[in-house]
Amino acid sequence: MAFHGVVGFVGLDDLSLDLASSLLRSGYRVQAFETYEPLINEFLKLGGTRCSSPKEAGKDVSALVLLTSQADQINDATSGLQNNTVLIFNSTMLPLYIKNLQTCFTADYKPAYVVDVYAMKAVSDSLNGKIMIASSGSSNAILKARPVLSAMCEKLYVFEGEVGAGSKIKMVKELLEGIHLVASLEAISLGTKAGIHPWIIYDIISNAAGNSWVFKNQVPQLLKHSKGAPKDHLPDTLVQKLGVILNLAKSLTFPLPLLAVAHQQLILDGNTDDQDATLIKVWEKKLGVKISDAANAETYIPEQLASHIVAKSDMVKRIGFIGLGAMGFGMATQLLKSNFCVLGYDVYKPTLTRFANAGGLIGSSPAEVCKDVDVLVMMVTNEAQAESALFGDFGAISALPSGASIILSSTVSPGFVSRLDQRLQNEGKDLKLVDAPVSGGVVRAGNGTLTIMASGTDEALKSTGSVLSALSEKLYIIKGGCGAGSGVKMVNQLLAGVHIASGAEAMAFGARLGLNTRMLFDFITNSEGSSWMFENRVPHMLDNDYTPLSALDIFVKDLGIVTHECSIRKVPLHVSTIAHQLFLSGSAAGWGRQDDAGVVKVYETLTGVKVEGKLPAVKKDFVLQSLPAEWPLDPIGEIQKLNQDTSKTLVVLDDDPTGTQTVHDIEVLTEWTVESLIEQFRKSPKCFFILTNSRAMSSDKATALIKDICTNLHTAAKSVQDADYTVVLRGDSTLRGHFPEEADAAVSVLGEMDAWIICPFFLQGGRYTIGDIHYVADTDQLIPAADTGFAKDAAFGYKSSNLREWVEEKTAGRIPASSVASISIQLLREGGPDAVCEHLCSLQKGSTCIVNAASERDMAVFAAGMIKAELKGKQFLCRTAASFVSARIGIIPKAPILPKDLGINKERNGGLIVVGSYVAKTTKQVEELKLQCGQILRSIEVSVAKVAMRSAEEREEEISTAAEMADIFLAAQNDTLIVTSRELITGKSPSESLEINFKVSSALVEIVRRITKRPRYILAKGGITSSDLATKALEAKCAKIVGQALPGVPLWQLGPESRHLGVPYIVFPGNVGDSGALAELVKSWARPIRFSTKELLLNAEKGGYAVGAFNVYNLEGVEAVVAAAEEQQSPAILQIHPGALKQGGMPLIACCISAAEQASVPITVHFDHGTSKQDLVTALELGFDSVMVDGSHLSFTENVSYTRFITFLAHSKGLLVEAELGRLSGTEDDLTVEDYEARLTDVKQAQEFIDETGIDALAVCIGNVHGKYPASGPNLRLDLLKELHALSSKKGVFLVLHGASGVPKELVKGCIELGVRKFNVNTEVRKAYMDSLSNSKKDLVHVMESAKQAMKAVIAEKMILFGSAGKA
């Protein structure tokens, strides 16, 4: 075994011998100083080394355990300590003393780490006899001490913070022990006084809700001592301990009423001169109860009596049942299941209907259900209700046949039962009464496993034996006649009530001491301070959940019975009476109908403490800034180099597709045949994913699936030379999924690993692990994961945010939290990859290790260290979130991908968004999506109730309707949202919930399968949804991860076998992004409603072609341009001249804009030749994509000023501005420029003009004209154009040429080669329109069509000439 270091002990006791033994077995060398020879001899037998002095015991040790409070020994032992020694103080010392010692050592030995421990042997069934330790100290001290502490015990509880937690826990435990001891004595005293044998009380209560460790283990000793054994000195010692606790509480101004009165009782017990008196003898003398005589009397076995009664019981055919409340309903239906005929009555009418539906008969009064019955069962709330139901108007007694039997199962006082029995005898109907109170709760009532304490005459018991047997798992027959059964129940309720109240007092005190109450609860349940009620009710307090499983007012009644009976019987019960007062206080505060655990609110209200065991939410920025600085070197380069040194492929088994959210250029398989895996291994990839979708399966199916995949991996790897791999089980970053089942399944095939790695950090999703606590970011806060909606998952819910405790919780205790190792952020940031490697290599084989991380750098540091450990031969199985995978393979992130990156930004069909996820974040995101994108989005809601809970016909109709509507919306070029109704429907069990999830997901699959219209993209929201759509609806067998559409949102390219080949597939996890993330993505991927003119010209510049700008005047002209553009797949510009605008007005503009939006190719709308400032300012508000500022008629200075003004306004709206320098001759739309006014563009002026105005496009005059060219043809100055192009290229300005009509083709091409990117075309198109009118047509419709086709032909020809055809 590897040597781990030396641990010294100063002082030994019996328990510390066990600690030393455990350390020796774990590979530590242990040395000790102790003066008591028997102890040191036992230590030497274990293999320890004896030291002659405390100083020698502290020499060269990594940890020193101090079990002494003597200052001289402590000073001697610590005088020569080496750096970084851990000092471990035994918590038999008071917290303040330990804290003072810590302060002293911090001053004298700055490198020393101080922790305190409270060690004990657990007494619970699960840990019986095993050592558990509670320890506290600073985070650094705990980190240093944890290996030693873990080696000393089987279960370790760590309370980070100030030292002293161990002794505080010890105080809370002793508080409970003291109260439980006195309560046990009170219970035995009251039961004895009620005529019940003490050993019968013990036998029944030790198996009932009133049990506690003290009752079960100390009462037998007390009863045995009553026979004359020596006095037990426990009270003397306990009195001293409880006095210390009360003094501390006094200093904290914290009331402990139960402990105070218990302390007084124990003081009274010790106040006797008879040194030979036992505790029972003292108690008898003070209370006047002869417990000893009763305990020594002949006893009997209640279960044997019950067996005899049941064996001889009479046949019962017909049963009346009064009181169908929570308990009564379960009991009555259990009798129905036992084939009795049951007639039921309750004052609450809906309950009667429910009982009838369960198969029972019902009556309208107690009398009606008692006719001709053999037995009547009464399960009403209290004595008053029993009295009324039996003897009131239409009461049961009037209708019961002679000789019938009555079973009274209500909790009432023994005195009431005795009086009732006498009254029934006086009725003269030979009615027989069985006193049979029950215990066990609602669930046990419904399945016939109650505990029943029955008493009565033999004849009465014999007549009801079959009924009592059908209702019970444990049936006790109590001697003593009617009232004896209620006497036992009364004693049980005394203890149960005190234990709830004492649990509240203990937990509230623990909270006041600053202890983690959930860890405190866990410790106490394994200690002598535990009780059945403590374990059952304190979780309600920790969860702050007071849903009434048993109402607080029930204990007001039940302890009221106790105080009444003790008063009548003259037995003072101080603790029980105080407990009753606490429940009364809770009822008076208005909490009577809440759960009885709500009694803790009495303490919380008085003192201001909170018992609720939730970790606090913390400020994100504050926590992250408080962490050490990150490791200074980026390990990604080192990881990439290390990966070259290992041939291992990382195989990621992804339980839903969202695990691909941090990688790119990696393949995903949706099938895992040996052949497909061999094909992957032959490619020698650094990583590939296998989509298992196992989170949607039951545990058994997921286990079988992982075994199948791992078997195929093993087979495939053996078939490929040098193939080796590491398996990662990629799971949810919010801790949902099949753990540990999937890990167990993998190991069963792959063999035992050196360690399991648990790493749920995921930056993009806001998941951080800090101090072993896993957090989920919510705006500016970090919320412990167990307090989020994710932890309430119907199939994979959990209670622990601490990952150590989460591991223990999910493994049902198989892997204790104390055995789970941890990589801290301090180690990552201060030690780097080498420290990680060293830590991983030091783990015992088969360990589980969690990884803390708060940044991508932390993740990369861990990954580098892990690879180094693998290169040393270590093997790991990783259960991680997505961030680990990208770090492990050294991926460098790239920017989110946009539609233009995939070349689909020009596609006009609608996108398809399918939402199945039910997490609260998704619901918020859907709401925000509808709010922000309502104008461009069409929504279809799929009813979950109809597809998962209703008939096959309703399901089919819902699916068919949704698919049909989606096709219609997509065909209309609308982005379409298909979303499941947002009400969450869950099953009665995790498996039922998974089945509902399957039905919903399969409905979404069927809807998408039936959609025939090809979407522009598909977005699937939620893990199960995205997996099922990819594999089942789209039939993908493989995919390539292209990258991310948003951080944490993977984008896939589906394989060639899939439907809708080439359609991008966006996998949007349910738990990623803020409330606006989905809307942000949909908007960025939305079909562009309007392209900008600048985009068109930029594309033309890149492609070396020109875009035609065609003047339009009416609908036919607009349609002609769009039709030609779509036919030629060309961009185009619809151009409106001021003259046309004057005639067509707003309808013409609206027509152009609508046509541009509906077109399947890029079309923009341009305002041409704005010669008036007023016209241009107005045009800027009318929806144009660009404007031309025509100041060519002005002087150069005026033109600059005019153009600059409009440019400023246009740019503020994102519009392109074209201007003209130089002046074209000719006529356009009734505007004529004479030849003598025309002038060419001057290059120097052009430079100044561009610089001064900031324009985007320049219309130049190089000899071109508006309208028709002379017969000699155009005389264009291409040399001038070349100079202008050189200038414009440098300035980033597009060149525009007006007057393209009539320019020869070769000349047009030459102009394009010299940089012209926009040609204005008008004359030839107008001429085609006018010529078409000369042909006689029968109808106006035909005239319009003819004109449209004529113009379209000219326009299409120009598009081909300009080179824009096919460039859309």
XYZ file of C-alpha atoms in Angstrom, residues 941-959 961 981 983 985 999-1000 1003:
26
model
C -49.858 25.109 -29.929
C -50.060 21.332 -29.520
C -52.238 20.236 -26.601
C -50.277 17.914 -24.310
C -53.504 16.627 -22.805
C -54.796 15.583 -26.236
C -51.627 13.872 -27.470
C -50.660 12.214 -24.159
C -53.813 11.681 -22.094
C -56.819 11.453 -24.455
C -58.119 9.001 -27.028
C -56.230 7.904 -30.142
C -58.728 9.822 -32.275
C -58.138 13.104 -30.434
C -54.388 12.561 -30.600
C -54.536 11.955 -34.367
C -56.684 15.025 -34.973
C -54.302 17.241 -32.982
C -51.262 15.931 -34.889
C -54.169 19.758 -37.690
C -48.985 23.556 -24.330
C -49.070 23.072 -18.532
C -48.444 17.036 -16.798
C -46.013 10.416 -26.026
C -45.492 14.155 -26.343
C -46.407 13.462 -31.379
